[in-house]
GROMACS .gro file of C-alpha atoms in nm:
model
  313
    1UNK     CA    1   7.845   6.443  12.520
    2UNK     CA    2   8.122   6.367  12.270
    3UNK     CA    3   8.420   6.596  12.303
    4UNK     CA    4   8.645   6.726  12.025
    5UNK     CA    5   9.008   6.616  12.039
    6UNK     CA    6   9.246   6.912  11.993
    7UNK     CA    7   9.611   6.881  11.893
    8UNK     CA    8   9.869   7.158  11.912
    9UNK     CA    9  10.154   7.194  11.668
   10UNK     CA   10  10.379   7.413  11.880
   11UNK     CA   11  10.389   7.444  12.257
   12UNK     CA   12  10.519   7.793  12.328
   13UNK     CA   13  10.407   8.098  12.520
   14UNK     CA   14  10.104   8.177  12.301
   15UNK     CA   15   9.967   7.827  12.351
   16UNK     CA   16  10.011   7.847  12.727
   17UNK     CA   17   9.888   8.202  12.782
   18UNK     CA   18   9.611   8.226  12.523
   19UNK     CA   19   9.492   7.891  12.392
   20UNK     CA   20   9.491   7.684  12.711
   21UNK     CA   21   9.265   7.932  12.897
   22UNK     CA   22   9.032   7.928  12.595
   23UNK     CA   23   9.015   7.548  12.595
   24UNK     CA   24   8.949   7.552  12.968
   25UNK     CA   25   8.660   7.792  12.903
   26UNK     CA   26   8.521   7.551  12.641
   27UNK     CA   27   8.495   7.294  12.920
   28UNK     CA   28   8.406   6.934  12.850
   29UNK     CA   29   8.338   7.005  12.483
   30UNK     CA   30   8.711   6.970  12.408
   31UNK     CA   31   9.012   6.768  12.517
   32UNK     CA   32   9.380   6.832  12.440
   33UNK     CA   33   9.488   6.502  12.289
   34UNK     CA   34   9.851   6.586  12.228
   35UNK     CA   35  10.121   6.813  12.091
   36UNK     CA   36  10.392   6.800  11.831
   37UNK     CA   37  10.702   7.019  11.828
   38UNK     CA   38  11.027   6.975  11.641
   39UNK     CA   39  11.214   6.991  11.971
   40UNK     CA   40  10.978   6.754  12.154
   41UNK     CA   41  10.884   7.023  12.408
   42UNK     CA   42  10.639   6.900  12.672
   43UNK     CA   43  10.321   7.101  12.736
   44UNK     CA   44  10.230   7.024  13.096
   45UNK     CA   45  10.140   6.653  13.111
   46UNK     CA   46   9.993   6.641  12.759
   47UNK     CA   47  10.117   6.353  12.538
   48UNK     CA   48  10.389   6.438  12.285
   49UNK     CA   49  10.372   6.290  11.933
   50UNK     CA   50  10.666   6.235  11.702
   51UNK     CA   51  10.503   6.371  11.385
   52UNK     CA   52  10.218   6.589  11.265
   53UNK     CA   53  10.069   6.287  11.090
   54UNK     CA   54  10.058   6.074  11.406
   55UNK     CA   55   9.911   6.365  11.603
   56UNK     CA   56   9.646   6.409  11.335
   57UNK     CA   57   9.539   6.046  11.370
   58UNK     CA   58   9.430   6.117  11.728
   59UNK     CA   59   9.270   6.460  11.675
   60UNK     CA   60   8.967   6.623  11.520
   61UNK     CA   61   9.122   6.972  11.514
   62UNK     CA   62   9.486   7.076  11.476
   63UNK     CA   63   9.594   7.421  11.595
   64UNK     CA   64   9.919   7.533  11.435
   65UNK     CA   65  10.105   7.781  11.657
   66UNK     CA   66  10.452   7.814  11.503
   67UNK     CA   67  10.676   8.105  11.396
   68UNK     CA   68  10.550   8.297  11.088
   69UNK     CA   69  10.823   8.165  10.859
   70UNK     CA   70  10.711   7.807  10.934
   71UNK     CA   71  10.337   7.854  10.884
   72UNK     CA   72  10.322   7.775  10.508
   73UNK     CA   73  10.517   7.448  10.530
   74UNK     CA   74  10.393   7.326  10.868
   75UNK     CA   75  10.041   7.447  10.792
   76UNK     CA   76  10.024   7.245  10.471
   77UNK     CA   77  10.139   6.934  10.660
   78UNK     CA   78   9.854   6.987  10.905
   79UNK     CA   79   9.602   7.045  10.625
   80UNK     CA   80   9.714   6.726  10.448
   81UNK     CA   81   9.610   6.518  10.751
   82UNK     CA   82   9.250   6.585  10.646
   83UNK     CA   83   9.155   6.734  10.983
   84UNK     CA   84   9.011   7.075  11.064
   85UNK     CA   85   9.298   7.321  11.103
   86UNK     CA   86   9.347   7.660  11.267
   87UNK     CA   87   9.657   7.851  11.152
   88UNK     CA   88   9.818   8.150  11.322
   89UNK     CA   89   9.895   8.486  11.162
   90UNK     CA   90  10.052   8.612  10.948
   91UNK     CA   91   9.941   8.336  10.715
   92UNK     CA   92  10.212   8.422  10.462
   93UNK     CA   93  10.500   8.666  10.444
   94UNK     CA   94  10.556   8.683  10.068
   95UNK     CA   95  10.352   8.640   9.752
   96UNK     CA   96  10.543   8.318   9.682
   97UNK     CA   97  10.411   8.173  10.009
   98UNK     CA   98  10.056   8.227   9.882
   99UNK     CA   99  10.090   7.968   9.607
  100UNK     CA  100  10.043   7.661   9.828
  101UNK     CA  101   9.734   7.803   9.997
  102UNK     CA  102   9.589   7.927   9.667
  103UNK     CA  103   9.606   7.566   9.548
  104UNK     CA  104   9.377   7.435   9.823
  105UNK     CA  105   9.064   7.257   9.702
  106UNK     CA  106   8.719   7.380   9.792
  107UNK     CA  107   8.680   7.100  10.048
  108UNK     CA  108   9.012   7.187  10.210
  109UNK     CA  109   8.922   7.557  10.234
  110UNK     CA  110   8.602   7.470  10.419
  111UNK     CA  111   8.796   7.316  10.709
  112UNK     CA  112   9.091   7.557  10.738
  113UNK     CA  113   9.070   7.876  10.940
  114UNK     CA  114   9.312   8.151  11.038
  115UNK     CA  115   9.325   8.292  11.393
  116UNK     CA  116   9.299   8.654  11.280
  117UNK     CA  117   9.202   8.800  11.617
  118UNK     CA  118   9.153   9.169  11.549
  119UNK     CA  119   8.818   9.162  11.362
  120UNK     CA  120   8.671   8.958  11.647
  121UNK     CA  121   8.777   9.168  11.944
  122UNK     CA  122   8.470   9.272  12.147
  123UNK     CA  123   8.470   9.633  12.021
  124UNK     CA  124   8.489   9.514  11.661
  125UNK     CA  125   8.200   9.272  11.710
  126UNK     CA  126   7.998   9.555  11.864
  127UNK     CA  127   8.070   9.789  11.572
  128UNK     CA  128   7.937   9.529  11.329
  129UNK     CA  129   7.618   9.513  11.538
  130UNK     CA  130   7.589   9.890  11.494
  131UNK     CA  131   7.643   9.855  11.118
  132UNK     CA  132   7.387   9.572  11.095
  133UNK     CA  133   7.130   9.783  11.280
  134UNK     CA  134   7.123  10.019  10.981
  135UNK     CA  135   7.156  10.329  11.197
  136UNK     CA  136   7.449  10.469  10.993
  137UNK     CA  137   7.307  10.354  10.659
  138UNK     CA  138   7.515  10.171  10.400
  139UNK     CA  139   7.888  10.165  10.468
  140UNK     CA  140   8.069  10.344  10.185
  141UNK     CA  141   8.423  10.416  10.317
  142UNK     CA  142   8.628  10.248  10.592
  143UNK     CA  143   8.955  10.397  10.712
  144UNK     CA  144   9.247  10.294  10.929
  145UNK     CA  145   9.396  10.621  11.051
  146UNK     CA  146   9.731  10.472  11.162
  147UNK     CA  147   9.560  10.271  11.439
  148UNK     CA  148   9.621   9.905  11.356
  149UNK     CA  149   9.902   9.703  11.207
  150UNK     CA  150   9.922   9.584  10.846
  151UNK     CA  151   9.723   9.260  10.786
  152UNK     CA  152   9.532   9.297  11.115
  153UNK     CA  153   9.409   9.643  11.014
  154UNK     CA  154   9.315   9.530  10.664
  155UNK     CA  155   9.115   9.240  10.811
  156UNK     CA  156   8.934   9.479  11.045
  157UNK     CA  157   8.842   9.722  10.769
  158UNK     CA  158   8.720   9.444  10.541
  159UNK     CA  159   8.497   9.311  10.820
  160UNK     CA  160   8.292   9.633  10.805
  161UNK     CA  161   8.208   9.591  10.435
  162UNK     CA  162   7.939   9.381  10.266
  163UNK     CA  163   8.135   9.294   9.952
  164UNK     CA  164   8.491   9.276  10.079
  165UNK     CA  165   8.597   9.008   9.828
  166UNK     CA  166   8.493   9.199   9.518
  167UNK     CA  167   8.810   9.402   9.459
  168UNK     CA  168   8.809   9.616   9.147
  169UNK     CA  169   9.126   9.824   9.193
  170UNK     CA  170   9.412   9.871   9.441
  171UNK     CA  171   9.628  10.183   9.460
  172UNK     CA  172   9.945  10.171   9.668
  173UNK     CA  173  10.218  10.402   9.793
  174UNK     CA  174  10.505  10.343  10.036
  175UNK     CA  175  10.766  10.593  10.154
  176UNK     CA  176  11.044  10.601  10.414
  177UNK     CA  177  11.147  10.909  10.610
  178UNK     CA  178  11.424  10.978  10.862
  179UNK     CA  179  11.294  11.125  11.188
  180UNK     CA  180  11.494  11.367  11.401
  181UNK     CA  181  11.519  11.098  11.670
  182UNK     CA  182  11.728  10.886  11.432
  183UNK     CA  183  11.454  10.633  11.351
  184UNK     CA  184  11.358  10.538  10.996
  185UNK     CA  185  10.982  10.564  10.960
  186UNK     CA  186  10.814  10.369  10.674
  187UNK     CA  187  10.473  10.508  10.570
  188UNK     CA  188  10.238  10.268  10.399
  189UNK     CA  189   9.917  10.342  10.207
  190UNK     CA  190   9.653  10.127  10.036
  191UNK     CA  191   9.329  10.243   9.874
  192UNK     CA  192   9.103   9.958   9.764
  193UNK     CA  193   8.801  10.013   9.544
  194UNK     CA  194   8.533   9.742   9.544
  195UNK     CA  195   8.279   9.657   9.275
  196UNK     CA  196   7.996   9.814   9.477
  197UNK     CA  197   8.197  10.144   9.479
  198UNK     CA  198   8.285  10.121   9.849
  199UNK     CA  199   8.640  10.214   9.951
  200UNK     CA  200   8.895  10.082  10.198
  201UNK     CA  201   9.156  10.340  10.300
  202UNK     CA  202   9.452  10.201  10.490
  203UNK     CA  203   9.720  10.427  10.638
  204UNK     CA  204  10.002  10.295  10.853
  205UNK     CA  205  10.330  10.426  10.992
  206UNK     CA  206  10.562  10.204  11.193
  207UNK     CA  207  10.668  10.488  11.424
  208UNK     CA  208  10.330  10.664  11.454
  209UNK     CA  209  10.229  10.522  11.791
  210UNK     CA  210  10.587  10.518  11.922
  211UNK     CA  211  10.637  10.894  11.924
  212UNK     CA  212  10.445  11.161  12.115
  213UNK     CA  213  10.417  11.425  11.844
  214UNK     CA  214  10.146  11.268  11.622
  215UNK     CA  215   9.769  11.320  11.631
  216UNK     CA  216   9.535  11.061  11.790
  217UNK     CA  217   9.483  10.741  11.593
  218UNK     CA  218   9.146  10.586  11.513
  219UNK     CA  219   8.938  10.357  11.297
  220UNK     CA  220   8.652  10.520  11.106
  221UNK     CA  221   8.345  10.378  10.936
  222UNK     CA  222   8.157  10.617  10.709
  223UNK     CA  223   7.795  10.536  10.621
  224UNK     CA  224   7.537  10.708  10.408
  225UNK     CA  225   7.373  10.857  10.719
  226UNK     CA  226   7.624  10.819  10.999
  227UNK     CA  227   7.980  10.761  11.116
  228UNK     CA  228   8.157  10.542  11.372
  229UNK     CA  229   8.495  10.647  11.509
  230UNK     CA  230   8.673  10.439  11.770
  231UNK     CA  231   8.970  10.246  11.889
  232UNK     CA  232   8.971   9.870  11.828
  233UNK     CA  233   8.992   9.783  12.198
  234UNK     CA  234   8.732   9.845  12.468
  235UNK     CA  235   8.654  10.211  12.399
  236UNK     CA  236   8.385  10.396  12.600
  237UNK     CA  237   8.467  10.704  12.390
  238UNK     CA  238   8.354  10.533  12.070
  239UNK     CA  239   8.165  10.794  11.865
  240UNK     CA  240   7.845  10.686  11.688
  241UNK     CA  241   7.695  10.984  11.506
  242UNK     CA  242   7.387  10.949  11.286
  243UNK     CA  243   7.117  11.153  11.119
  244UNK     CA  244   6.769  11.105  11.264
  245UNK     CA  245   6.440  11.117  11.074
  246UNK     CA  246   6.417  11.495  11.113
  247UNK     CA  247   6.762  11.543  10.963
  248UNK     CA  248   6.926  11.631  11.295
  249UNK     CA  249   7.261  11.481  11.398
  250UNK     CA  250   7.250  11.259  11.706
  251UNK     CA  251   7.512  11.071  11.905
  252UNK     CA  252   7.469  10.734  12.071
  253UNK     CA  253   7.651  10.699  12.402
  254UNK     CA  254   7.844  10.374  12.446
  255UNK     CA  255   7.831  10.181  12.772
  256UNK     CA  256   8.068   9.895  12.861
  257UNK     CA  257   7.964   9.685  13.160
  258UNK     CA  258   8.137   9.355  13.228
  259UNK     CA  259   8.106   9.148  12.907
  260UNK     CA  260   7.841   9.364  12.741
  261UNK     CA  261   7.876   9.669  12.513
  262UNK     CA  262   7.562   9.878  12.456
  263UNK     CA  263   7.456  10.191  12.268
  264UNK     CA  264   7.085  10.272  12.269
  265UNK     CA  265   6.901   9.953  12.166
  266UNK     CA  266   7.217   9.797  12.018
  267UNK     CA  267   7.399   9.540  12.231
  268UNK     CA  268   7.683   9.293  12.188
  269UNK     CA  269   7.743   9.042  12.466
  270UNK     CA  270   8.055   8.828  12.491
  271UNK     CA  271   7.993   8.455  12.442
  272UNK     CA  272   8.215   8.382  12.743
  273UNK     CA  273   8.314   8.546  13.073
  274UNK     CA  274   8.649   8.554  13.250
  275UNK     CA  275   8.875   8.596  12.945
  276UNK     CA  276   9.061   8.901  12.816
  277UNK     CA  277   8.965   9.054  12.482
  278UNK     CA  278   9.217   8.860  12.272
  279UNK     CA  279   9.120   8.536  12.443
  280UNK     CA  280   8.754   8.617  12.370
  281UNK     CA  281   8.846   8.648  12.003
  282UNK     CA  282   9.037   8.318  12.009
  283UNK     CA  283   8.743   8.156  12.188
  284UNK     CA  284   8.521   8.244  11.892
  285UNK     CA  285   8.773   8.095  11.647
  286UNK     CA  286   8.815   7.767  11.834
  287UNK     CA  287   8.444   7.737  11.917
  288UNK     CA  288   8.350   7.781  11.551
  289UNK     CA  289   8.602   7.520  11.434
  290UNK     CA  290   8.486   7.277  11.701
  291UNK     CA  291   8.134   7.322  11.562
  292UNK     CA  292   8.264   7.237  11.215
  293UNK     CA  293   8.346   7.557  11.026
  294UNK     CA  294   8.624   7.817  11.050
  295UNK     CA  295   8.529   8.162  11.176
  296UNK     CA  296   8.784   8.329  10.946
  297UNK     CA  297   8.837   8.097  10.647
  298UNK     CA  298   9.179   8.077  10.486
  299UNK     CA  299   9.061   8.257  10.170
  300UNK     CA  300   8.976   8.565  10.380
  301UNK     CA  301   9.330   8.580  10.518
  302UNK     CA  302   9.467   8.536  10.166
  303UNK     CA  303   9.259   8.833  10.052
  304UNK     CA  304   9.412   9.045  10.329
  305UNK     CA  305   9.756   8.945  10.206
  306UNK     CA  306   9.668   9.024   9.844
  307UNK     CA  307   9.588   9.380   9.953
  308UNK     CA  308   9.895   9.402  10.176
  309UNK     CA  309  10.144   9.281   9.917
  310UNK     CA  310   9.979   9.426   9.608
  311UNK     CA  311  10.128   9.676   9.371
  312UNK     CA  312   9.888   9.931   9.220
  313UNK     CA  313   9.655   9.781   8.964
   0.00000   0.00000   0.00000
C-alpha cells in the first residue's frame, strides 16, 4: 500500500506531543519525510530540510505548526508548493492577515485545511449525531454561555447549524470591567443572524472560568422540539431534552464507555483508540487530508474570523 509522505514545518512541543502520536496511530498509511524549521531544530531522527520548498518536493502533505504570528506568511509559502496543507490555529490575528487567504483560488482552497480541533472533539461529534437524528427538530439558536474561547467557540457553534455560511447580520458588543481582585475582565458578545433565520449567540469573558463566583458554563443547542446542554469535553451530564409524540418532555441519558458515546439509539464511536480527545480530533484532520480533502477547509476558518473580528453590520 502506498503511504503518504508528511512534512512538518515546525518541530516544537505540539508536534511531539500531539501530531506524532496521531501519525503513529495512522500506521503504515503515512511516513514523516522531513521537517523544516528556521532554527534547523531536529525532530528525533527525521531528516531536516533547508527550505519549505525543498521539503515540499519530498512530501504529499505539509503540516504547518508555527507560532500564530507566523501562520499567514509561512502558511502561504506552504500553500505555494502546490501540496495539501494543514495549518494551525488561529489562522489569522487581524483582518489584514485575511487578505492573503481570501485571495486563494478555488483549487487552492480544496487542498488547504485548518486544524480547528474543538468542533471535532468526541462530545462535539456526538452532539452532531444527536442533531442529525432529528430528535430535537431543526436547530434554531446555538449559544456559547462563556464555555469556550473566541474562534474555537465560534467554530463549535457554527458546526451545529445547517447554513453556517449564510450570514445576514452580525451584532457586536465588547466591554471591559475591573474586578475586585485587580484583574481587568473583557466581556465579548456576538449575535449572528443567518439567512434561514437561525441565530448564533456567542458570550465570552476572559476571567469567567478563572474565578469562583460565576455560574456554571455551558454550550446550548436549541431546536424546534428539544434542547442539548453540555460541556464540550467528555460530559456524562450532557442534557438531551426533547418532546415526544404525546407532547411530553423526555430526557435521554448519555453513556460514555471507552471510545463510544451513546444516548438511546444514537451512538458516536471514535475512529481510533488509545488517543486523548484532542488527539482524536487531530487524527480526523490528518486522516481526511491524507485521503485528499481537508476536514475543516480554510474558508470555514476564515468565516470564524469574520465573525470574531467583525463590527456590527
